[in-house]
Each structure stands twice: as C-alpha cells, then as structure tokens.
Amino acid sequence: MEYVFIFIAAVFVNNIVLAQFLGICPFLGVSKNVPTALGMTGAVTFVMILATLVTFIVQKTVLDPLSIGFMQTIVFILIIAALVQMVEIILKKVSPSLYQALGVFLPLITTNCAVLGVAIMVIQKDYNLLESVVFAASTAIGFGLALTIFAGIREQLELSSIPQGMKGTPIALVTAGLLAMAFMGFSGIV
C-alpha cells in the first residue's frame, strides 16, 4: 500500500513540475505539441529511473561509508551526465531508429533539474531501493502527464483567438499557472 501512496503523491499531489517547480525549462520549451512532449516523457522516464538507481547505489556504497555526503550534488551531476552520454552512445549503436526518434531530447535531459532533484529526494526521504525506483517512475509519469496535458492545451491555444499581447509565452505561463492550480485539487488525497 505504501507504493500506491508514493505513486499518487509523486504523480498528482507533489507533481515535480507543477508543485515543486523542477523541470520547468523542458516543460515550457518542449511543450509546443503532443508528440514532442511524449518523446521527452519517454526519454526522461528512462533516464530518471536509471539515474536514481545508480545514484542511490553510489550514495549507499561510496558516499555514506566514506562520510563524504557533502559531495553528493557534484557526484550526482557527473553520474547523470555520464549516464545520458552512455545511453546516447548505446542507442546510436543498438537502435538508430529510437536514437533518431529521441533526437535532441536525450542531451537535453542532462540539464533537466528534475532528474537531479529526484536522485537527491530519494536520499532525503530515506527510501529503500524499491521505493526509490517507484518514486522515480512515478515522478517521471507525473512529469509526462503535466507535460502532455500542457502540450495539448498549447496546441488548442494556437487555434484560438488570443489578444496579441497574450500570444506565446504570456498565455503559456498563465496556462501553466492554471494547470498547477488544477493539480492542487489533489492535495488532500495523500
């Protein structure tokens, strides 16, 4: 039952983008259409789960035993960057079609602060390995849900009559605020 609570909290209540404001850059930059948002969601999900696994293991086997927890952020950034590069190289060799489909999304994940945020949060929340993976997957799903809904709304806004001063970024920010308020309705669930 605890895993269900972790899932609901990460997807709806404490959505990484709409409640914790991590990952805003890809949220605003890659949300112009739904297929792009779905591609970014897949890439972020894969990297977030993999990064959480590796950083959790490094934290518990290297940083904690050596009492060098103060190096956590730097080490995690290096691990995430290395993982993204490794995944990019492997995908290029093994599945060129998937590599082409992900395009620029894979390198963009290196700078997505949501990935680093999740890696640090699982340590702060003192989750075990399975809880960490559930949290990372749930957070990625929440990120993808917010990104896809936002992309769908932005596609509809392109077809709407909007005052000239509100076109583009202003209406996107207002929409993001309204979407965040809508997700606040889930706050009493967990």
XYZ file of C-alpha atoms in Angstrom:
190
model
C 0.000 0.000 0.000
C 2.951 2.304 0.665
C 3.961 2.095 -3.007
C 0.473 3.246 -4.035
C 0.831 6.285 -1.766
C 4.250 7.045 -3.243
C 2.771 6.777 -6.747
C -0.252 9.007 -6.088
C 1.823 11.584 -4.223
C 4.504 11.776 -6.920
C 2.118 11.910 -9.888
C -0.643 14.148 -8.594
C -0.053 15.732 -5.188
C 3.643 16.654 -5.373
C 3.990 16.828 -9.136
C 7.636 17.585 -9.889
C 6.788 20.399 -12.326
C 3.559 21.873 -11.027
C 4.117 21.652 -7.256
C 7.896 21.547 -6.830
C 8.853 23.659 -9.881
C 11.641 21.368 -11.061
C 11.983 20.687 -14.767
C 10.354 23.962 -15.802
C 12.771 24.520 -18.704
C 11.711 21.446 -20.716
C 8.139 21.929 -19.508
C 7.938 25.309 -21.230
C 10.391 24.631 -24.058
C 9.313 21.197 -25.318
C 5.574 21.515 -24.857
C 4.519 23.024 -28.157
C 2.997 19.776 -29.469
C 1.942 16.437 -28.031
C 4.272 14.090 -29.996
C 7.288 16.107 -28.862
C 6.041 16.022 -25.271
C 5.583 12.250 -25.430
C 9.125 11.797 -26.796
C 10.552 13.883 -23.995
C 8.463 11.945 -21.467
C 9.865 8.615 -22.625
C 13.433 9.851 -22.537
C 13.043 11.472 -19.102
C 11.389 8.351 -17.682
C 14.203 6.094 -18.823
C 16.996 8.387 -17.623
C 15.267 9.276 -14.345
C 14.844 5.634 -13.327
C 18.377 4.702 -14.400
C 19.924 7.747 -12.706
C 18.020 7.118 -9.488
C 19.215 3.508 -9.399
C 22.860 4.391 -9.965
C 22.952 7.430 -7.670
C 21.204 5.502 -4.882
C 23.795 2.729 -5.105
C 26.685 5.233 -5.190
C 25.254 7.098 -2.199
C 24.856 3.943 -0.104
C 28.101 2.213 -1.135
C 30.540 5.097 -1.585
C 29.414 8.458 -0.211
C 27.864 7.288 3.072
C 30.584 4.777 4.076
C 33.335 7.299 3.319
C 31.399 10.123 5.067
C 31.633 12.369 2.019
C 27.930 13.151 1.693
C 28.828 16.794 1.049
C 29.978 15.694 -2.427
C 26.507 14.350 -3.274
C 25.356 17.062 -5.703
C 28.593 17.151 -7.701
C 28.825 13.358 -7.872
C 25.166 13.028 -8.883
C 25.544 15.629 -11.659
C 28.566 13.779 -13.029
C 26.745 10.441 -12.858
C 23.659 11.820 -14.632
C 25.775 13.427 -17.366
C 27.771 10.217 -17.843
C 24.607 8.085 -17.934
C 22.984 10.301 -20.534
C 26.102 10.160 -22.697
C 26.349 6.391 -22.289
C 22.676 5.890 -23.132
C 23.083 8.125 -26.175
C 26.080 6.132 -27.442
C 24.386 2.772 -26.828
C 21.158 3.876 -28.517
C 23.088 5.176 -31.518
C 24.725 1.754 -31.980
C 21.888 -0.582 -30.951
C 18.760 1.235 -32.144
C 19.396 4.051 -34.604
C 15.651 4.488 -35.177
C 14.993 5.106 -31.468
C 18.027 7.375 -31.329
C 16.599 9.405 -34.231
C 13.145 9.470 -32.629
C 14.532 10.904 -29.388
C 16.607 13.447 -31.303
C 17.644 16.383 -29.149
C 15.638 15.183 -26.155
C 18.337 12.888 -24.837
C 21.097 15.527 -24.492
C 18.542 17.967 -23.030
C 17.918 15.585 -20.130
C 21.451 16.211 -18.861
C 20.354 19.716 -17.854
C 16.902 18.724 -16.566
C 16.984 19.564 -12.871
C 14.055 17.199 -12.221
C 16.374 14.215 -12.728
C 18.873 15.541 -10.190
C 16.035 16.559 -7.873
C 14.587 13.047 -7.795
C 18.013 11.495 -7.167
C 18.521 13.787 -4.179
C 14.940 13.445 -2.886
C 15.082 9.653 -2.596
C 18.120 10.021 -0.351
C 16.493 12.784 1.726
C 13.280 10.774 2.135
C 15.361 7.741 3.190
C 13.670 5.414 0.706
C 14.969 1.913 0.109
C 15.955 0.855 -3.405
C 12.497 -0.365 -4.479
C 10.766 2.720 -3.055
C 13.334 4.862 -4.875
C 12.582 3.211 -8.208
C 8.811 3.519 -7.643
C 9.270 7.181 -6.727
C 11.434 7.857 -9.796
C 8.999 6.109 -12.155
C 6.021 7.861 -10.576
C 7.709 11.236 -10.744
C 8.541 10.658 -14.410
C 4.914 9.719 -15.086
C 3.791 12.884 -13.288
C 6.253 14.931 -15.324
C 4.966 13.330 -18.524
C 1.338 13.828 -17.558
C 1.838 17.520 -16.848
C 3.932 17.973 -19.992
C 1.443 16.170 -22.248
C -1.611 17.981 -20.856
C 0.195 21.294 -21.200
C 1.239 20.473 -24.778
C -2.351 19.577 -25.670
C -3.615 22.847 -24.242
C -0.920 24.809 -26.091
C -1.910 23.108 -29.361
C -5.505 24.202 -28.777
C -4.386 27.729 -27.906
C -2.719 28.010 -31.316
C -6.161 27.567 -32.886
C -7.841 30.070 -30.564
C -8.284 33.787 -30.918
C -5.960 35.285 -28.320
C -5.198 39.006 -27.871
C -1.882 39.971 -29.462
C -0.241 40.883 -26.139
C -1.006 37.446 -24.683
C 0.246 35.277 -27.557
C 3.214 32.996 -26.988
C 4.928 32.980 -23.615
C 2.381 35.073 -21.652
C -0.548 32.749 -22.370
C 1.700 29.729 -21.792
C 2.628 30.996 -18.316
C -0.999 31.760 -17.446
C -1.971 28.289 -18.647
C 0.823 26.681 -16.607
C -0.415 28.541 -13.523
C -3.978 27.358 -14.087
C -2.757 23.796 -14.611
C -0.775 23.983 -11.356
C -3.889 25.202 -9.556
C -5.869 22.314 -11.021
C -3.299 19.837 -9.691
C -3.555 21.498 -6.261
C -7.012 19.954 -6.074
C -5.314 16.602 -5.466
C -3.506 17.884 -2.355
C -5.933 16.326 0.128
C -5.618 12.794 -1.251
C -2.387 11.724 0.454
